[in-house]
Coordinates of C-alpha atoms in Angstrom, one line a residue:
M1479 CA -5.0 10.2 -9.2
G1480 CA -2.4 12.9 -9.7
S1481 CA -2.4 16.2 -8.0
S1482 CA -3.3 18.1 -11.1
G1483 CA -6.7 19.8 -11.0
D1484 CA -8.1 17.7 -13.9
A1485 CA -7.6 14.5 -12.0
W1486 CA -10.0 15.7 -9.3
K1487 CA -12.7 16.9 -11.8
L1488 CA -15.9 15.1 -11.2
K1489 CA -18.3 14.4 -14.1
D1490 CA -21.7 16.0 -14.0
H1491 CA -24.6 13.6 -13.3
P1492 CA -26.6 13.3 -16.5
K1493 CA -30.0 13.6 -14.7
L1494 CA -29.4 15.5 -11.5
P1495 CA -29.0 19.2 -11.1
K1496 CA -26.2 21.0 -9.3
G1497 CA -26.5 23.8 -6.8
K1498 CA -28.9 22.4 -4.2
T1499 CA -27.9 22.6 -0.5
V1500 CA -27.5 19.0 0.8
A1501 CA -27.7 18.1 4.5
V1502 CA -26.0 14.8 5.4
I1503 CA -27.1 13.9 8.9
V1504 CA -25.5 11.0 10.8
L1505 CA -27.5 9.7 13.8
D1506 CA -24.8 8.0 15.9
G1507 CA -25.8 4.6 17.3
W1508 CA -29.2 4.5 15.6
G1509 CA -29.9 1.0 14.2
E1510 CA -33.1 -0.7 13.1
A1511 CA -34.4 -3.6 15.2
K1512 CA -37.7 -5.2 16.1
P1513 CA -40.0 -2.9 18.1
N1514 CA -40.1 -3.8 21.8
E1515 CA -39.7 -2.2 25.2
F1516 CA -35.9 -2.5 25.0
N1517 CA -35.7 -0.7 21.6
A1518 CA -35.1 2.9 22.9
I1519 CA -35.6 4.3 19.4
H1520 CA -39.0 2.6 19.1
V1521 CA -40.2 3.6 22.5
A1522 CA -39.0 7.2 22.2
E1523 CA -41.1 9.9 20.6
T1524 CA -39.4 10.3 17.2
P1525 CA -42.1 11.8 14.9
V1526 CA -39.5 13.0 12.3
M1527 CA -37.6 9.7 11.9
D1528 CA -41.0 7.9 12.0
S1529 CA -42.3 10.1 9.2
L1530 CA -39.2 9.4 7.0
K1531 CA -39.6 5.6 7.6
N1532 CA -43.3 5.6 7.0
G1533 CA -43.3 8.1 4.1
A1534 CA -42.4 7.2 0.5
P1535 CA -41.0 3.6 0.5
E1536 CA -38.6 4.4 -2.3
K1537 CA -37.0 7.1 -0.2
W1538 CA -36.1 5.0 2.9
R1539 CA -34.2 1.8 3.2
L1540 CA -31.7 -0.1 5.4
I1541 CA -28.0 -0.5 4.9
K1542 CA -25.2 -2.5 6.5
A1543 CA -22.9 -0.9 9.0
H1544 CA -20.9 -3.8 10.5
G1545 CA -18.6 -6.6 9.5
N1546 CA -17.2 -6.8 5.9
A1547 CA -19.4 -3.8 4.9
V1548 CA -17.0 -1.5 6.9
G1549 CA -13.8 -3.5 6.4
L1550 CA -13.9 -5.6 9.6
P1551 CA -12.8 -9.2 9.6
T1552 CA -16.1 -11.1 10.1
E1553 CA -19.9 -10.6 10.0
D1554 CA -19.8 -11.0 13.8
D1555 CA -17.8 -7.8 14.2
M1556 CA -20.1 -4.9 15.2
G1557 CA -19.5 -1.6 13.5
N1558 CA -18.1 1.4 15.3
S1559 CA -18.1 5.1 14.8
E1560 CA -14.5 5.3 13.4
V1561 CA -14.8 2.7 10.7
G1562 CA -18.4 3.8 10.0
H1563 CA -17.3 7.4 9.3
N1564 CA -14.3 6.2 7.3
A1565 CA -16.7 4.3 5.1
L1566 CA -19.2 7.1 4.9
G1567 CA -16.6 9.6 3.9
A1568 CA -14.3 7.4 1.7
G1569 CA -17.0 5.8 -0.4
R1570 CA -14.9 2.6 -0.5
I1571 CA -14.2 -0.3 1.9
F1572 CA -10.7 -0.4 3.5
A1573 CA -9.4 -3.2 5.7
Q1574 CA -9.7 -1.7 9.2
G1575 CA -8.3 -2.0 12.7
A1576 CA -8.7 -5.6 13.7
K1577 CA -8.4 -6.8 10.2
L1578 CA -5.1 -5.0 9.5
V1579 CA -3.7 -6.5 12.8
D1580 CA -5.0 -10.0 12.0
L1581 CA -3.3 -9.9 8.6
A1582 CA 0.0 -8.6 10.1
L1583 CA -0.1 -11.3 12.8
A1584 CA -1.0 -14.1 10.5
S1585 CA 1.7 -13.3 8.0
G1586 CA 4.3 -12.6 10.7
K1587 CA 4.8 -9.2 9.0
I1588 CA 4.3 -7.5 12.3
Y1589 CA 7.6 -8.8 13.6
E1590 CA 9.5 -7.5 10.5
G1591 CA 8.2 -4.0 10.7
E1592 CA 10.0 -0.9 11.9
G1593 CA 7.8 -0.6 15.0
F1594 CA 8.6 -4.0 16.3
K1595 CA 12.3 -3.7 15.6
Y1596 CA 12.3 -0.4 17.5
V1597 CA 10.8 -1.9 20.7
K1598 CA 12.9 -5.1 20.3
E1599 CA 16.0 -3.1 21.1
C1600 CA 14.9 -3.2 24.7
F1601 CA 14.3 -7.0 25.0
E1602 CA 17.9 -7.9 26.0
K1603 CA 18.0 -5.7 29.1
G1604 CA 14.5 -4.3 29.7
T1605 CA 10.9 -5.4 30.1
L1606 CA 8.2 -5.4 27.4
H1607 CA 5.0 -3.8 28.7
L1608 CA 1.7 -4.4 26.9
I1609 CA -1.1 -2.0 27.8
G1610 CA -4.6 -2.3 26.6
L1611 CA -8.2 -3.5 26.8
L1612 CA -8.7 -7.1 27.8
S1613 CA -11.7 -8.0 25.7
D1614 CA -13.0 -10.1 22.8
G1615 CA -15.4 -7.3 21.8
G1616 CA -13.3 -6.5 18.7
V1617 CA -14.0 -2.8 19.0
H1618 CA -10.8 -1.6 20.6
S1619 CA -8.8 -4.8 20.9
R1620 CA -9.1 -8.6 20.8
L1621 CA -7.8 -11.0 23.4
D1622 CA -6.7 -13.6 20.8
Q1623 CA -4.4 -10.9 19.2
V1624 CA -2.9 -10.2 22.6
Q1625 CA -2.2 -13.9 23.0
L1626 CA -0.6 -14.1 19.6
L1627 CA 1.5 -11.0 20.3
L1628 CA 2.7 -12.4 23.7
K1629 CA 3.7 -15.6 22.0
G1630 CA 5.4 -13.8 19.1
A1631 CA 7.2 -11.4 21.3
A1632 CA 8.6 -14.2 23.4
E1633 CA 9.7 -16.1 20.2
H1634 CA 11.4 -12.9 19.0
G1635 CA 13.5 -12.4 22.2
A1636 CA 11.3 -10.8 24.9
K1637 CA 12.6 -12.3 28.2
R1638 CA 10.5 -10.2 30.6
I1639 CA 6.9 -9.2 29.8
R1640 CA 4.4 -7.3 31.9
V1641 CA 0.7 -6.8 30.9
H1642 CA -1.3 -3.8 32.1
A1643 CA -4.9 -5.0 31.6
L1644 CA -7.9 -2.8 31.4
T1645 CA -11.3 -4.4 32.0
D1646 CA -14.1 -3.8 29.5
G1647 CA -17.8 -4.4 30.3
R1648 CA -18.8 -1.9 27.6
D1649 CA -18.3 -3.7 24.3
V1650 CA -18.9 -7.1 26.0
L1651 CA -21.0 -8.2 29.0
D1652 CA -20.2 -6.8 32.4
G1653 CA -18.5 -9.5 34.5
S1654 CA -16.7 -11.1 31.5
S1655 CA -13.5 -9.5 32.9
V1656 CA -12.9 -12.5 35.3
G1657 CA -12.9 -15.0 32.4
F1658 CA -10.7 -12.8 30.2
M1659 CA -8.1 -12.4 33.1
E1660 CA -8.1 -16.2 33.6
T1661 CA -7.5 -16.7 29.9
L1662 CA -4.6 -14.2 30.0
E1663 CA -3.1 -15.8 33.1
N1664 CA -3.1 -19.2 31.3
S1665 CA -1.2 -17.7 28.4
L1666 CA 1.3 -16.1 30.7
A1667 CA 1.7 -19.3 32.7
Q1668 CA 2.6 -21.1 29.4
L1669 CA 5.3 -18.5 28.8
R1670 CA 6.6 -18.9 32.3
E1671 CA 6.9 -22.6 31.7
K1672 CA 9.3 -21.8 28.9
G1673 CA 11.4 -19.6 31.2
I1674 CA 9.9 -16.2 30.2
D1675 CA 9.3 -13.9 33.2
A1676 CA 5.7 -13.0 32.2
Q1677 CA 2.9 -11.6 34.4
V1678 CA 0.1 -9.1 34.9
A1679 CA 1.5 -5.9 36.5
S1680 CA -1.6 -3.7 36.9
G1681 CA -5.2 -3.2 35.9
G1682 CA -8.4 -1.2 36.2
G1683 CA -11.7 -0.5 34.4
R1684 CA -11.5 1.2 31.0
M1685 CA -13.7 4.2 31.8
Y1686 CA -11.9 4.9 35.0
V1687 CA -8.3 4.0 34.1
T1688 CA -6.4 5.1 31.0
M1689 CA -9.0 5.0 28.2
D1690 CA -10.5 8.5 28.2
R1691 CA -10.8 10.2 24.9
Y1692 CA -10.9 13.7 23.3
E1693 CA -9.1 15.1 26.4
N1694 CA -12.3 14.9 28.4
D1695 CA -10.8 13.9 31.7
W1696 CA -7.1 13.6 32.2
D1697 CA -7.5 12.1 35.7
V1698 CA -8.5 8.9 33.9
V1699 CA -5.1 8.7 32.2
K1700 CA -3.3 9.7 35.4
R1701 CA -4.8 6.9 37.3
G1702 CA -3.5 4.5 34.7
W1703 CA -0.1 6.3 34.6
D1704 CA 0.2 5.9 38.4
A1705 CA -0.5 2.2 38.3
Q1706 CA 1.4 1.3 35.1
V1707 CA 4.4 3.6 35.3
L1708 CA 4.8 4.4 39.0
G1709 CA 3.4 1.1 40.4
E1710 CA 1.1 3.0 42.6
A1711 CA -2.7 2.3 43.1
P1712 CA -5.2 2.2 46.0
H1713 CA -5.5 -1.6 45.7
K1714 CA -2.6 -4.1 45.8
F1715 CA -3.0 -7.8 45.0
K1716 CA -0.7 -10.8 44.4
D1717 CA -3.0 -12.4 41.9
P1718 CA -4.8 -10.6 39.0
V1719 CA -7.8 -12.9 38.9
E1720 CA -8.3 -12.4 42.6
A1721 CA -7.9 -8.7 42.0
V1722 CA -10.7 -8.5 39.5
K1723 CA -13.0 -10.8 41.6
K1724 CA -12.4 -8.8 44.8
L1725 CA -12.8 -5.3 43.2
R1726 CA -16.0 -6.5 41.5
Q1727 CA -17.5 -7.1 45.0
E1728 CA -17.2 -3.4 46.0
P1729 CA -20.6 -1.6 46.1
N1730 CA -21.8 -0.5 42.6
A1731 CA -18.6 -2.0 41.0
N1732 CA -18.6 -3.0 37.3
D1733 CA -16.0 -3.8 34.7
Q1734 CA -16.0 -0.4 33.1
Y1735 CA -15.3 1.5 36.3
L1736 CA -13.1 -1.0 38.2
A1737 CA -10.7 0.7 40.6
P1738 CA -7.0 0.7 39.6
F1739 CA -4.8 -2.0 41.1
V1740 CA -1.2 -3.2 41.0
I1741 CA 0.2 -6.7 41.4
V1742 CA 2.8 -7.0 44.1
D1743 CA 5.3 -9.6 45.1
D1744 CA 5.6 -11.3 48.5
N1745 CA 7.4 -8.3 49.8
G1746 CA 4.6 -5.9 48.7
K1747 CA 6.7 -4.5 45.9
P1748 CA 5.0 -3.8 42.5
V1749 CA 6.0 -6.5 40.0
G1750 CA 6.0 -4.3 36.9
P1751 CA 6.3 -0.5 37.0
I1752 CA 7.6 0.9 33.7
L1753 CA 11.3 1.8 34.0
D1754 CA 14.1 3.3 32.0
G1755 CA 15.2 1.0 29.2
D1756 CA 11.8 -0.7 28.9
A1757 CA 9.6 -1.1 25.8
V1758 CA 5.9 -0.2 25.9
V1759 CA 3.3 -1.4 23.3
T1760 CA -0.3 -0.2 23.6
F1761 CA -2.1 -3.1 21.9
N1762 CA -5.5 -1.5 21.2
F1763 CA -6.1 -1.0 17.5
R1764 CA -8.8 1.6 17.8
A1765 CA -7.4 5.1 18.2
D1766 CA -9.7 7.3 20.1
R1767 CA -9.1 6.0 23.6
M1768 CA -5.4 5.5 23.2
V1769 CA -4.4 9.0 21.9
M1770 CA -4.2 10.6 25.4
L1771 CA -2.0 7.8 26.9
A1772 CA 0.1 8.0 23.7
K1773 CA 0.7 11.7 24.4
A1774 CA 1.7 11.0 28.0
L1775 CA 4.1 8.3 26.9
E1776 CA 5.6 10.1 24.0
Y1777 CA 5.6 13.9 24.6
E1778 CA 8.6 15.4 26.4
N1779 CA 6.8 18.7 27.2
F1780 CA 3.6 17.2 28.5
D1781 CA 1.6 19.3 31.0
K1782 CA -1.8 17.6 31.4
F1783 CA -0.9 16.1 34.8
D1784 CA 2.3 15.6 36.9
R1785 CA 3.9 12.4 35.6
V1786 CA 6.2 12.4 38.6
R1787 CA 8.7 10.1 36.8
V1788 CA 9.1 9.9 33.0
P1789 CA 11.0 6.7 32.1
K1790 CA 13.2 6.7 29.0
I1791 CA 11.3 4.0 27.0
R1792 CA 10.8 2.8 23.5
Y1793 CA 7.0 3.1 22.8
A1794 CA 5.0 1.8 19.9
G1795 CA 1.2 1.7 19.3
M1796 CA -0.4 -1.3 17.7
L1797 CA -1.4 1.2 15.0
Q1798 CA -0.7 4.9 14.6
Y1799 CA -3.5 6.6 16.5
D1800 CA -3.4 10.0 14.9
G1801 CA -2.1 10.5 11.4
E1802 CA -2.0 14.2 11.6
L1803 CA -0.1 14.4 14.9
Q1804 CA 1.9 11.3 13.8
L1805 CA 1.2 9.8 17.2
P1806 CA 2.7 7.5 18.2
S1807 CA 5.8 8.0 16.0
H1808 CA 6.3 4.2 16.1
Y1809 CA 3.6 1.6 15.5
L1810 CA 3.5 -2.2 14.8
V1811 CA 0.9 -2.1 11.9
S1812 CA 0.6 0.5 9.2
P1813 CA -2.8 2.2 8.8
P1814 CA -5.0 1.8 5.7
E1815 CA -4.1 4.4 3.1
I1816 CA -7.4 6.2 2.7
D1817 CA -7.0 8.6 -0.2
R1818 CA -9.4 10.6 -2.4
T1819 CA -12.2 10.9 0.1
S1820 CA -15.6 12.3 -0.9
G1821 CA -14.9 15.4 1.1
E1822 CA -11.7 16.2 -0.8
Y1823 CA -13.4 15.6 -4.2
L1824 CA -16.3 17.8 -3.4
V1825 CA -14.2 20.7 -2.1
R1826 CA -11.9 20.5 -5.1
N1827 CA -15.1 20.8 -7.3
G1828 CA -16.1 23.9 -5.4
V1829 CA -18.6 22.4 -3.0
R1830 CA -18.6 24.6 0.1
T1831 CA -18.8 22.4 3.2
F1832 CA -19.9 22.9 6.8
A1833 CA -19.2 20.1 9.4
C1834 CA -20.4 20.1 13.0
S1835 CA -20.8 18.0 16.0
E1836 CA -20.0 18.2 19.7
T1837 CA -16.6 17.2 21.1
V1838 CA -17.2 13.5 21.5
K1839 CA -18.0 13.0 17.8
F1840 CA -16.4 16.1 16.2
G1841 CA -13.5 14.0 15.0
H1842 CA -15.9 11.7 13.3
V1843 CA -17.4 14.2 10.9
T1844 CA -13.9 15.7 10.2
F1845 CA -10.9 13.5 10.8
F1846 CA -12.4 10.1 10.2
W1847 CA -14.7 11.3 7.5
N1848 CA -11.7 12.7 5.6
G1849 CA -9.7 9.4 5.7
N1850 CA -8.0 9.9 9.1
R1851 CA -6.7 13.3 8.1
S1852 CA -6.8 16.4 10.3
G1853 CA -7.4 19.9 9.1
Y1854 CA -9.1 21.5 6.0
F1855 CA -8.7 20.7 2.4
N1856 CA -9.4 24.3 1.6
E1857 CA -10.1 26.8 4.4
K1858 CA -11.8 29.2 2.0
L1859 CA -14.5 26.6 1.2
E1860 CA -14.9 24.7 4.5
Q1861 CA -15.9 25.4 8.1
Y1862 CA -15.7 22.9 10.9
V1863 CA -17.6 23.7 14.1
E1864 CA -17.0 21.9 17.4
I1865 CA -19.5 22.4 20.3
P1866 CA -17.9 21.4 23.6
S1867 CA -19.4 18.3 25.2
D1868 CA -20.5 18.1 28.8
S1869 CA -17.5 16.9 30.8
G1870 CA -17.3 15.4 34.3
I1871 CA -20.6 13.6 34.0
T1872 CA -21.8 10.4 32.4
F1873 CA -24.0 11.2 29.4
N1874 CA -27.2 9.7 30.9
V1875 CA -27.2 12.6 33.3
K1876 CA -27.9 15.1 30.5
P1877 CA -29.2 12.8 27.7
K1878 CA -30.1 15.8 25.4
M1879 CA -26.3 16.4 25.1
K1880 CA -25.7 19.2 22.6
A1881 CA -28.2 18.0 19.9
L1882 CA -30.0 21.3 20.0
E1883 CA -26.9 23.4 19.7
I1884 CA -25.6 21.3 16.8
A1885 CA -28.9 21.7 15.1
E1886 CA -29.0 25.5 15.6
K1887 CA -25.5 25.9 14.2
T1888 CA -26.4 23.7 11.3
R1889 CA -29.7 25.5 10.6
D1890 CA -27.8 28.9 10.7
A1891 CA -25.2 27.5 8.2
I1892 CA -28.0 26.3 5.9
L1893 CA -29.9 29.6 6.0
S1894 CA -26.7 31.6 5.5
G1895 CA -26.5 30.4 1.9
K1896 CA -22.7 30.0 2.4
F1897 CA -22.6 26.2 2.1
D1898 CA -23.5 23.6 -0.4
Q1899 CA -23.2 20.7 2.0
V1900 CA -23.7 20.6 5.8
R1901 CA -22.8 17.3 7.5
V1902 CA -23.5 16.7 11.2
N1903 CA -23.2 13.9 13.7
L1904 CA -25.9 13.7 16.5
P1905 CA -24.2 11.5 19.2
N1906 CA -27.1 11.0 21.6
G1907 CA -28.2 7.4 20.7
D1908 CA -24.6 6.1 21.0
M1909 CA -23.2 8.0 23.9
V1910 CA -26.2 7.6 26.1
G1911 CA -26.8 4.1 24.8
H1912 CA -23.4 3.1 26.1
T1913 CA -24.4 4.0 29.7
G1914 CA -27.0 1.2 29.6
D1915 CA -29.6 3.6 31.0
I1916 CA -32.7 2.8 29.0
K1917 CA -34.9 5.7 30.2
A1918 CA -32.1 8.2 29.5
T1919 CA -31.5 6.6 26.1
I1920 CA -35.2 7.0 25.2
E1921 CA -34.9 10.7 26.1
A1922 CA -31.6 10.9 24.0
C1923 CA -33.4 9.5 20.9
K1924 CA -36.2 12.1 21.3
S1925 CA -33.6 14.9 21.4
A1926 CA -31.8 13.6 18.3
D1927 CA -35.2 13.5 16.5
E1928 CA -35.9 17.1 17.5
A1929 CA -32.5 18.1 16.2
V1930 CA -33.2 16.4 12.8
K1931 CA -36.5 18.3 12.6
M1932 CA -34.7 21.7 13.0
I1933 CA -32.2 20.8 10.2
L1934 CA -34.9 19.5 7.9
D1935 CA -37.0 22.6 8.4
A1936 CA -34.1 24.7 7.3
I1937 CA -33.5 22.5 4.3
E1938 CA -37.2 23.0 3.5
Q1939 CA -36.8 26.7 3.6
V1940 CA -33.9 26.8 1.2
G1941 CA -35.4 24.2 -1.2
G1942 CA -32.6 21.8 -0.4
I1943 CA -32.1 18.0 -0.1
Y1944 CA -31.5 15.8 3.0
L1945 CA -29.8 12.5 3.5
V1946 CA -30.3 11.0 7.0
T1947 CA -28.4 7.9 8.0
A1948 CA -26.5 6.4 10.9
D1949 CA -23.0 4.9 11.5
H1950 CA -23.9 1.7 13.5
G1951 CA -26.5 0.4 15.9
N1952 CA -26.7 0.8 19.6
A1953 CA -29.9 2.4 21.1
E1954 CA -32.3 0.1 19.2
D1955 CA -31.5 -2.9 21.4
M1956 CA -30.5 -2.3 25.0
V1957 CA -30.6 -5.9 26.3
K1958 CA -28.3 -8.9 25.9
R1959 CA -30.2 -11.7 24.1
N1960 CA -30.0 -15.5 24.4
K1961 CA -29.9 -17.9 21.4
K1962 CA -33.7 -17.7 21.0
G1963 CA -33.5 -13.9 20.8
E1964 CA -35.1 -13.4 24.2
P1965 CA -33.7 -11.0 26.8
A1966 CA -30.9 -12.8 28.7
L1967 CA -31.1 -13.0 32.5
D1968 CA -28.3 -12.9 35.0
K1969 CA -28.1 -15.4 37.9
N1970 CA -30.4 -13.3 40.0
G1971 CA -33.0 -13.3 37.3
N1972 CA -32.4 -9.7 36.3
I1973 CA -32.3 -8.6 32.6
Q1974 CA -28.8 -8.1 31.3
I1975 CA -28.4 -4.6 29.9
L1976 CA -26.5 -4.3 26.6
T1977 CA -24.1 -1.3 26.5
S1978 CA -22.3 -2.1 23.3
H1979 CA -22.9 -1.4 19.6
T1980 CA -24.9 -4.0 17.7
C1981 CA -24.7 -5.7 14.3
E1982 CA -28.1 -4.3 13.2
P1983 CA -28.5 -2.4 9.9
V1984 CA -29.1 1.3 9.9
P1985 CA -31.6 3.4 8.1
I1986 CA -31.0 5.8 5.2
A1987 CA -33.6 8.3 4.0
I1988 CA -33.5 11.0 1.3
G1989 CA -35.9 13.8 0.5
G1990 CA -36.4 17.5 0.6
P1991 CA -38.0 20.0 -1.9
G1992 CA -34.8 20.1 -3.9
L1993 CA -34.7 16.4 -4.7
A1994 CA -35.3 15.9 -8.4
P1995 CA -38.4 14.0 -9.4
G1996 CA -37.9 10.4 -10.1
V1997 CA -35.0 9.9 -7.6
R1998 CA -35.5 6.7 -5.6
F1999 CA -33.4 4.0 -4.0
R2000 CA -32.3 1.3 -6.4
Q2001 CA -33.8 -2.2 -5.9
D2002 CA -30.7 -4.0 -7.1
L2003 CA -28.4 -3.3 -4.2
P2004 CA -29.9 -5.3 -1.3
T2005 CA -26.5 -5.6 0.4
G2006 CA -25.7 -1.9 0.3
G2007 CA -23.7 -0.5 3.2
L2008 CA -22.2 2.7 4.6
A2009 CA -19.6 2.8 1.8
N2010 CA -22.4 3.3 -0.7
V2011 CA -23.5 6.6 0.9
A2012 CA -20.7 8.8 -0.4
A2013 CA -21.5 8.1 -4.1
T2014 CA -25.2 8.7 -3.1
F2015 CA -24.7 12.2 -1.8
M2016 CA -22.2 13.1 -4.6
N2017 CA -25.1 12.4 -6.9
L2018 CA -27.4 14.6 -4.9
H2019 CA -24.8 17.4 -5.4
G2020 CA -25.2 16.8 -9.2
Y2021 CA -22.0 14.7 -9.7
E2022 CA -21.1 11.2 -10.7
A2023 CA -18.9 9.5 -8.1
P2024 CA -15.4 8.3 -9.1
S2025 CA -15.5 5.0 -10.9
D2026 CA -13.8 3.0 -8.1
Y2027 CA -16.3 4.2 -5.4
E2028 CA -19.0 1.8 -4.2
S2029 CA -22.2 2.3 -6.2
S2030 CA -24.7 5.0 -5.5
L2031 CA -27.8 3.8 -3.7
I2032 CA -30.1 5.9 -5.9
E2033 CA -31.3 6.0 -9.5
V2034 CA -33.4 8.5 -11.4
V2035 CA -36.5 7.1 -13.2
D2036 CA -38.1 9.1 -15.9
N2037 CA -41.6 10.0 -14.8

């Protein structure tokens, strides 16, 4: 598509009118699973979502939100909020995160790119540091990719390698950190046999060390900086596997919140602080929890905490984590080129847009929705409202989060008559679901349902249309399951709580007084997924979607 106005002109839908206010509501982490006591959505009082599900069958269905449907490598890959909102906004499926990295590693292209060449300059005299999440969850990183990168870096001249490993327990089972660290140690031992000086230098739990997001708590990044760069941490060990085992024995310890540690030599000196002349690669492919560290590593005039010592390094991300900030400026794998998003099309066709969420998901209804692009397409036609999230607490402490405030702002936007589309993200099911607190998650789902009611009531008042969906599953299944599908038990006979996303489908519902008669979900798209949603709401605005978009989920039958 060229930049001329005509190229952006959308065709009118032959059977659907223009000019109705459309609310697009994304319930974060709201999947569909069998009803049982561990399905927080089922247990919660959710009269609004229940009425959508049990209302007209042609106005409610399930769609896929994981695996290939959102551009991930396999059907075992659970969806996440970033790729989910990319698909919802882009209307097409783009190879994402892990898949991009897999392709670059498999082809060897990763070693030919500018990013790798940039860090390679340090291999002769300096150390290559790899920082990231030690996990096979496939949400932020994957252990097999780290193993390939270690092997490839060594084959391409890295003589001294240090790994700064963050333990997971959020996208994978708590306690899996020990096995992952053992696997990593085996890989490093194989490199040592070949004469490469390769070892783990530091570690800590992802939620306590390094992997904060949206500038919620810079102390998390500082704890990582102190261990990784300065070689300082409250705990010192000679062996990383022992470090994880020991720290897990502390009261209330878990993988997500493991205390920071450094590995020291026989003289008690840290084996791998980051020094002048070193290269650093952050190997997570998912952006949100790497941006803050990237700023600390890359920005000269950085003021979020005292870095004490700022080594002169060459730093690259696995991917570029923020396209607008161009951060980091060097990266090993190029991002998917997501162009011509639904948001840009609608704005260029005069559709006035309001987007709102609280801090933790604000980027999802703006940046990710718009194809990893910050800012407005047209400030005159768009308004983005961010409501500050609670900080300094875990989300199960206040499970209502800001659902009510988001709903109030959205209601006011609808009733103002200034907008043709309002799109919101209600984060409760996901953010509280991640804490593993079932009781709080049940309350979170109730709050999200109340917020949906307020928005739908406003749509009712203005004679508008609603489309309610989700980006991936989480709250609908809060336990780990065995092969028979029964709740899995730990060695003490306790049920193992599931804190990660799921591979369950998500609901989509349409309705409202403005919905033209005869509109229903098509029967011939059983495998529909999140990427089909954009064409669907473009239809609800009275437009045909561009020809290369995934098909709309709706049709109009003549009554």
